[in-house]
Tab-separated table of C-alpha atoms in Angstrom:
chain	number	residue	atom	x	y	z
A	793	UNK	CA	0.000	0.000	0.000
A	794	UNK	CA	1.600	3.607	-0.828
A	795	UNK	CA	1.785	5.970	2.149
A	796	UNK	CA	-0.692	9.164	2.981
A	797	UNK	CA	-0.813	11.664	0.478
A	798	UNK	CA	0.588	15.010	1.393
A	799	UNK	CA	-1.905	18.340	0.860
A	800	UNK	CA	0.278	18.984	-2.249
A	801	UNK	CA	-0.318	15.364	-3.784
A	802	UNK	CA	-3.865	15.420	-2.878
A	803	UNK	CA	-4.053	19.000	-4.718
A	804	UNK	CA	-2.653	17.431	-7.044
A	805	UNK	CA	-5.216	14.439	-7.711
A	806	UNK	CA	-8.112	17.031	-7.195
A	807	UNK	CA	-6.971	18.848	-10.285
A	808	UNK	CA	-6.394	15.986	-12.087
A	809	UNK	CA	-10.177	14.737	-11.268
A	810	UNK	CA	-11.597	17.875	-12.188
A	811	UNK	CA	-10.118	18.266	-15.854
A	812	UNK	CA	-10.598	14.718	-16.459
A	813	UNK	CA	-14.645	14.697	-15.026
A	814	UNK	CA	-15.808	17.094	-17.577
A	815	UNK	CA	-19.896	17.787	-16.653
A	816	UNK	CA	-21.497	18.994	-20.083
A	817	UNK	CA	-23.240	22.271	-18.269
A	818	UNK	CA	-25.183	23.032	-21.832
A	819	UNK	CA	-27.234	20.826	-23.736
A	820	UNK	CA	-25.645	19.354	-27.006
A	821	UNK	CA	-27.846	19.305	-30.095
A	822	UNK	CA	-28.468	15.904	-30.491
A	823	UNK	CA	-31.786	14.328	-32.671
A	824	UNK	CA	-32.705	10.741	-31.865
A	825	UNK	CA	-33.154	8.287	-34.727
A	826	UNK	CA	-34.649	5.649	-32.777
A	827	UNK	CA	-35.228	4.418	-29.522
A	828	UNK	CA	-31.243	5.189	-28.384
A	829	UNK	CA	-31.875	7.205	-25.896
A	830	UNK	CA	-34.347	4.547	-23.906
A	831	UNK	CA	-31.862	1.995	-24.036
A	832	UNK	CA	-29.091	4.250	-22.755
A	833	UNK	CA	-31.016	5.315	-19.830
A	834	UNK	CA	-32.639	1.394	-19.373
A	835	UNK	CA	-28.696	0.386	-19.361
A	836	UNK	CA	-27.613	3.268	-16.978
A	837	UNK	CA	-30.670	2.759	-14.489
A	838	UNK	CA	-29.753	-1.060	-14.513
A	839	UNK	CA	-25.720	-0.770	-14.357
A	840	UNK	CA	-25.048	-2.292	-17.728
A	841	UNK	CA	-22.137	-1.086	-19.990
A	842	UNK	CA	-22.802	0.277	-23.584
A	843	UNK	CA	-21.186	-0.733	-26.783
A	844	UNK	CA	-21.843	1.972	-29.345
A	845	UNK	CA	-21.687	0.423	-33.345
A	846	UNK	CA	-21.560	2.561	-36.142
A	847	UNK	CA	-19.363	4.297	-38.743
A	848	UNK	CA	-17.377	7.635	-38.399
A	849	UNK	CA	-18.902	10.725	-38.143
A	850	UNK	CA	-22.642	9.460	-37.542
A	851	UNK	CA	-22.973	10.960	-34.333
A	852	UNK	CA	-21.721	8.492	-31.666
A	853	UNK	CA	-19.386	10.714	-29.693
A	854	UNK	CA	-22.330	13.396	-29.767
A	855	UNK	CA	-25.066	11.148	-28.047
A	856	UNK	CA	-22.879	10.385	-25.115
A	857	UNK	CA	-22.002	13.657	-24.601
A	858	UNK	CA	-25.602	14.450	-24.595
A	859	UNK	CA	-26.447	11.000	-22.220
A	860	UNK	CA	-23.924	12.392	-19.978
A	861	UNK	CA	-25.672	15.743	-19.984
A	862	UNK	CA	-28.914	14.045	-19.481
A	863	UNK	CA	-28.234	11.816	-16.666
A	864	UNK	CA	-26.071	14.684	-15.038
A	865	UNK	CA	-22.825	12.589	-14.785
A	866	UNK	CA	-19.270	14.053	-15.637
A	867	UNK	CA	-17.932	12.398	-18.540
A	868	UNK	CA	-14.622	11.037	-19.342
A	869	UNK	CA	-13.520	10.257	-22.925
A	870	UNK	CA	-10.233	8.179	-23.628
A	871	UNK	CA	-9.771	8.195	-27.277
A	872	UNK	CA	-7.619	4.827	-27.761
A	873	UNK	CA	-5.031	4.303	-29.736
A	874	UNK	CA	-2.339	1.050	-30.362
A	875	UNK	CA	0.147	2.820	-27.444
A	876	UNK	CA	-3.082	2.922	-24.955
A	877	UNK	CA	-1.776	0.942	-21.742
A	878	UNK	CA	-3.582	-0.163	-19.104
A	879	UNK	CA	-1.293	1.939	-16.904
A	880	UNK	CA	-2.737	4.771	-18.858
A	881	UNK	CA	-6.325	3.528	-18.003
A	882	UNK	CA	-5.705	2.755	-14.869
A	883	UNK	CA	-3.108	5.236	-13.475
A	884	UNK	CA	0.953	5.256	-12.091
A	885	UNK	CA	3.426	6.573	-10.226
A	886	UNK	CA	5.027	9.790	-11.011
A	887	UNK	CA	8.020	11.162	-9.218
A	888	UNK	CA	6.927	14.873	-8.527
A	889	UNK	CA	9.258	17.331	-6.592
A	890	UNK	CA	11.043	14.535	-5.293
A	891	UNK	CA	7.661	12.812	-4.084
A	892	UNK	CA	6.382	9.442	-5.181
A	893	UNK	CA	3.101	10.152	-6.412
A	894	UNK	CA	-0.272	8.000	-7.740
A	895	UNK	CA	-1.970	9.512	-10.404
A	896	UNK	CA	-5.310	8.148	-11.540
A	897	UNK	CA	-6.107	7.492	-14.999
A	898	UNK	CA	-9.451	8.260	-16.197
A	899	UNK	CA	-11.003	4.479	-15.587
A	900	UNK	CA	-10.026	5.024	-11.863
A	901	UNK	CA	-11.084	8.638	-11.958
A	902	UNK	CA	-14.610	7.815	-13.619
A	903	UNK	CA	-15.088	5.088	-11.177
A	904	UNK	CA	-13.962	7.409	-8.096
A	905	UNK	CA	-16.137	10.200	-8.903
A	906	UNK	CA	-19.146	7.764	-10.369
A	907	UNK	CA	-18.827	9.319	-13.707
A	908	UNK	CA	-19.221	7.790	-17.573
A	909	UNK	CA	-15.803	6.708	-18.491
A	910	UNK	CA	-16.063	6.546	-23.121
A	911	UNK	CA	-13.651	4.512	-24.333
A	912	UNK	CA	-13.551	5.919	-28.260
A	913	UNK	CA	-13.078	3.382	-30.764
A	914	UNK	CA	-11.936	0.418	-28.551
A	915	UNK	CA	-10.533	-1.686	-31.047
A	916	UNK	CA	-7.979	0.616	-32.076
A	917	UNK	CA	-6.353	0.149	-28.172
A	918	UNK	CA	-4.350	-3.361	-27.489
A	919	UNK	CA	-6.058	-6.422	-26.512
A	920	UNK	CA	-4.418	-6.561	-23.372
A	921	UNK	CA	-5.468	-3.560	-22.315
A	922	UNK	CA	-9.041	-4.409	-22.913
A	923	UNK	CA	-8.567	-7.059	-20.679
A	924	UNK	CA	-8.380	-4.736	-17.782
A	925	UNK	CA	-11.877	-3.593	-18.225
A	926	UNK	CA	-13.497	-6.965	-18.185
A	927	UNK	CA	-14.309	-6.807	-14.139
A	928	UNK	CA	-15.559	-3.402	-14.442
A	929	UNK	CA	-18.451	-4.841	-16.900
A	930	UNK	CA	-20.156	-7.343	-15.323
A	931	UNK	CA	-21.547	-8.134	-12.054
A	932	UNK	CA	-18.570	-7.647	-10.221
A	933	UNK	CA	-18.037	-3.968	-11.202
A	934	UNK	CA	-14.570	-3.401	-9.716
A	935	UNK	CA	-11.658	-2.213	-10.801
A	936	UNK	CA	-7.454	-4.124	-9.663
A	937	UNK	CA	-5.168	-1.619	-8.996
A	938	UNK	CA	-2.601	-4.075	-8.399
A	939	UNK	CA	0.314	-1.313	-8.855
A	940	UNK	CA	-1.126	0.536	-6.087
A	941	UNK	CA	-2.799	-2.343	-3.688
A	942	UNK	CA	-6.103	-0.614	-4.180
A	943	UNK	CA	-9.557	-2.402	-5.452
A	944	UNK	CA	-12.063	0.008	-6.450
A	945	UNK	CA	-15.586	-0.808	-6.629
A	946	UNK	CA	-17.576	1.395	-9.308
A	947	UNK	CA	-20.815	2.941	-7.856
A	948	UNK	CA	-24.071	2.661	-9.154
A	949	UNK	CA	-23.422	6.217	-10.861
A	950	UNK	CA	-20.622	5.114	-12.900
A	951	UNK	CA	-21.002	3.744	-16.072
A	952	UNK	CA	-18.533	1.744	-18.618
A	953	UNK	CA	-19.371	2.792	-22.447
A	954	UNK	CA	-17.315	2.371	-25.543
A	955	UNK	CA	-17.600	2.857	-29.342
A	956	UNK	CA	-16.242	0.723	-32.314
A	957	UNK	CA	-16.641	0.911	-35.728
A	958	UNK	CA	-17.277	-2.139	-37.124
A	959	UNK	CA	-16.423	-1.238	-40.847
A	960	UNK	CA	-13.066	-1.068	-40.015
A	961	UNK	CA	-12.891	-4.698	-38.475
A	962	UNK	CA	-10.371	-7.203	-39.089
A	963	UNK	CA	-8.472	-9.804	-37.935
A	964	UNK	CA	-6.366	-7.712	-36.185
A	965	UNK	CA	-8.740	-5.166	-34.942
A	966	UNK	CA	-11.762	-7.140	-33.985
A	967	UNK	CA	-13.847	-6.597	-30.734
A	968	UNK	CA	-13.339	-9.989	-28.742
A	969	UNK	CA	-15.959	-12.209	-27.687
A	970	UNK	CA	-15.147	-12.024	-24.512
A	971	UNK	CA	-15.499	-8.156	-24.269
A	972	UNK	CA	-18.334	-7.352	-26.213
A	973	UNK	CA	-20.699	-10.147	-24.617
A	974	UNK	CA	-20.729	-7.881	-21.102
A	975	UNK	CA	-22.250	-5.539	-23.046
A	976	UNK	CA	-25.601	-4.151	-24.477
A	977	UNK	CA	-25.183	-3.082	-28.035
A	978	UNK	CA	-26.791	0.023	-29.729
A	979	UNK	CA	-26.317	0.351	-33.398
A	980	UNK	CA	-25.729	3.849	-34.911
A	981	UNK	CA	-26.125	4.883	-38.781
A	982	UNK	CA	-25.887	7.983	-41.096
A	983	UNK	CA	-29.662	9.513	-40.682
A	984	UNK	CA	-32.434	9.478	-43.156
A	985	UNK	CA	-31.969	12.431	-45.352
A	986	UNK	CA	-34.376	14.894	-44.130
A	987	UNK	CA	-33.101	14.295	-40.515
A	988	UNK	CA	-29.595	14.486	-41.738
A	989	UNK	CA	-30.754	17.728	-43.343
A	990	UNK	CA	-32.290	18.695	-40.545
A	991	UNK	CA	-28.991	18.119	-38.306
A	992	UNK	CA	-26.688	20.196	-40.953
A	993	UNK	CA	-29.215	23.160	-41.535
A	994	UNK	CA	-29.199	23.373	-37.522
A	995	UNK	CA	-25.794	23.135	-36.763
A	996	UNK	CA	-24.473	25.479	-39.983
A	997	UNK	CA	-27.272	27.849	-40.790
A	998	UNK	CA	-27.012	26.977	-44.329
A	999	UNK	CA	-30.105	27.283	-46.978
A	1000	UNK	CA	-32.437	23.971	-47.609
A	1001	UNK	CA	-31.134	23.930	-50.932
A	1002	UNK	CA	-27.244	23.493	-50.186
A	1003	UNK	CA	-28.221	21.649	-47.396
A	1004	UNK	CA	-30.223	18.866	-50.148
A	1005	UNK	CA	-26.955	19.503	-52.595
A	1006	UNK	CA	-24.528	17.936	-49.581
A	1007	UNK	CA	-26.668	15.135	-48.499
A	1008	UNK	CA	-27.110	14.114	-52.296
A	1009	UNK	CA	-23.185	14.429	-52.159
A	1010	UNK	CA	-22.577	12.625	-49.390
A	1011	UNK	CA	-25.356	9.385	-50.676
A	1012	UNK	CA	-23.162	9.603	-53.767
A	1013	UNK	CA	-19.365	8.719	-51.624
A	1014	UNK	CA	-21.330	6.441	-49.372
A	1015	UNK	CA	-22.305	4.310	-53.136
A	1016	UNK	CA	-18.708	4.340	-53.580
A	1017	UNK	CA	-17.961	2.373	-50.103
A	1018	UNK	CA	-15.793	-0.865	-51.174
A	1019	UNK	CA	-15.415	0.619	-54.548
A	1020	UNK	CA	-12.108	2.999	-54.449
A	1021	UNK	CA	-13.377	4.163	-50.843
A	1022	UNK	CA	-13.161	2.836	-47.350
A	1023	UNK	CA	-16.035	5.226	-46.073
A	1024	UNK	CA	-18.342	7.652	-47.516
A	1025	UNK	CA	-18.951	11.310	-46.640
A	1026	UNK	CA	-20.246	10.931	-42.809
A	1027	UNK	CA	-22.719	13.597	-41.072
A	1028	UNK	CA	-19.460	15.311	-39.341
A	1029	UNK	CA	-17.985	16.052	-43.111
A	1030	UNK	CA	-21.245	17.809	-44.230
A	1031	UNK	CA	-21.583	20.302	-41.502
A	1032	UNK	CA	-18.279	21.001	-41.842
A	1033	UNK	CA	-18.327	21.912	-45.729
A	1034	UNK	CA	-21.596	23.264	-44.310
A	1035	UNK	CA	-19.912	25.912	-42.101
A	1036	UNK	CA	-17.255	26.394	-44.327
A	1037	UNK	CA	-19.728	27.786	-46.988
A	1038	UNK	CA	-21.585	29.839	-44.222
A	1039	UNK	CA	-18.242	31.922	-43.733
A	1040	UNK	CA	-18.347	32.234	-47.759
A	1041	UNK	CA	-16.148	29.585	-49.022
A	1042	UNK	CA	-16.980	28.977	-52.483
A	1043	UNK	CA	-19.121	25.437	-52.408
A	1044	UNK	CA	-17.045	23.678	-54.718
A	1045	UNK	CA	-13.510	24.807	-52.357
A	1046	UNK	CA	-15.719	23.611	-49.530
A	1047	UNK	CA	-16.851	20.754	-50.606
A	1048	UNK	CA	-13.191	19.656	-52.172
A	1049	UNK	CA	-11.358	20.563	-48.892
A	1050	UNK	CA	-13.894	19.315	-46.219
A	1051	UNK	CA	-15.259	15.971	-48.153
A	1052	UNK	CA	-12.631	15.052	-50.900
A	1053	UNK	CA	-9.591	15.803	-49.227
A	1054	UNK	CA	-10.981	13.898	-46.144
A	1055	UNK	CA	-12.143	10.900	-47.379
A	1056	UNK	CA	-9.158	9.621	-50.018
A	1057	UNK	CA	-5.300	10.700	-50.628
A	1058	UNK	CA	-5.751	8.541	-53.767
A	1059	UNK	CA	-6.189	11.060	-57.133
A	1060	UNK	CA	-8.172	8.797	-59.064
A	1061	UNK	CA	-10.582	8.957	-56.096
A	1062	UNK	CA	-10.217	12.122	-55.101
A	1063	UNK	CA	-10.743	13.654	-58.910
A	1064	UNK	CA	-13.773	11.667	-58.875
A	1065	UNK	CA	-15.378	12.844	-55.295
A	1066	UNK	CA	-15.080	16.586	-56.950
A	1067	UNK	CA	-16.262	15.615	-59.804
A	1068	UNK	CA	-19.731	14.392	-58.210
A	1069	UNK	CA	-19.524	17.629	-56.584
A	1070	UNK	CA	-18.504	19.742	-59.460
A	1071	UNK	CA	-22.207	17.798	-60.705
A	1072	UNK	CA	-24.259	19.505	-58.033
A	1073	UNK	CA	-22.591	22.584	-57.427
């Protein structure tokens, strides 16, 4: 067991847990396309974790910022990556004006605190730093801290979540059994179009009509999925050609910079994506 934490370490930890337990004070525009938000709330009332599917851009991030605004519950996003350890999950000893000091990571601090700990795009992180999670999500709801002698038991306000997209699976990135079985699952898609309008028109202030034009863009990439493109134009891509041309960017430089340039390095590709814009613009 480490010894009592001086005023400065504790300090210390409190700053930590406040920038890491972010509350969402103002409502984020969010529309629901189905019955999301129910489950959510059904999983969070009855202490199950959340597995959110779906491709880029469709909104995923968004809805738990707005679930986290909702219930009232700080929320703490780790966006993972192949370096993601559990020590940075979890949390470590750092040598601090010649102190030995634990720092939480933000699984420890989201338990501590009894916020929503979002691990983004889970797959991307190493499998055996997944593993660390599996006690967390299921009945036993605790989390090892073997490094520091500590076992923390989650709250009934904490919550595990985590998003993956499953477009990009493989044999090398794919979700184990073992993981996503502790889990509820709630599948996420690119909205119809008039909701999908409806989203861009409210978060650019851009006309109906150039709001239509992007959407009938975007169905175009999305054809070309498989065929010269790994993903097509997602809902994030739109509003931002959207805002783009509310500051006055030509639609065409707009479209080019925030669609083609975004989806494909390829020039083949890339000469065609302008091209389909070059067609409605």
């Amino acid at each position: 067991m480490s010894k009592p934490v001086s005023g400065k370490v504790a300090a210390l930890h409190d700053r930590a847990m406040q920038t890491a337990a972010r509350m969402i004070e103002r409502e984020p525009y969010y529309e629901p396309m189905g019955r999301e938000i129910d489950l959510f709330e059904a999983a969070y009332a009855t202490q199950i974790p959340v597995l959110l599917k779906g491709p880029t851009g469709c909104g995923k991030t968004r809805f738990m910022e707005y679930m986290a605004w909702r219930l009232k519950r700080p929320l703490i996003t780790v966006s993972c990556h192949d370096d993601l350890t559990a020590a940075d999950l979890i949390g470590r000893y750092l040598i601090t004006n010649n102190e030995t000091v634990w720092v939480d990571g933000p699984l420890a601090l989201a338990v501590r605190c009894g916020g929503i700990c979002y691990l983004d795009e889970i797959v991307e992180a190493r499998k055996d730093t997944t593993v660390v999670i599996h006690p967390l999500a299921d009945d036993r709801r605790m989390l090892p801290m073997e490094k520091h002698g500590e076992l923390l038991h989650a709250p009934a306000e904490f919550l595990l979540a985590m998003s993956y997209n499953p477009g990009y699976q493989s044999v090398l990135k794919e979700l184990k059994q073992s993981t996503r079985q502790r889990f509820i699952a709630i599948e996420f898609n690119y909205p119809p179009a008039a909701l999908e309008k409806k989203i861009i028109i409210a978060e650019t202030g851009i006309v109906s009509d150039v709001a239509d034009k992007l959407i009938r863009l975007a169905e175009m990439t999305r054809n070309l999925k498989g065929s010269g493109l790994d993903e097509g134009a997602s809902t994030r891509l739109l509003i931002h050609a959207g805002k783009l041309i509310a500051k006055g960017i030509p639609e065409r430089a707009a479209c080019a910079g925030a669609v083609a340039e975004a989806l494909t390095d390829d020039q083949d590709m890339l000469r065609a994506v302008n091209e389909l814009a070059h067609s409605l613009f």
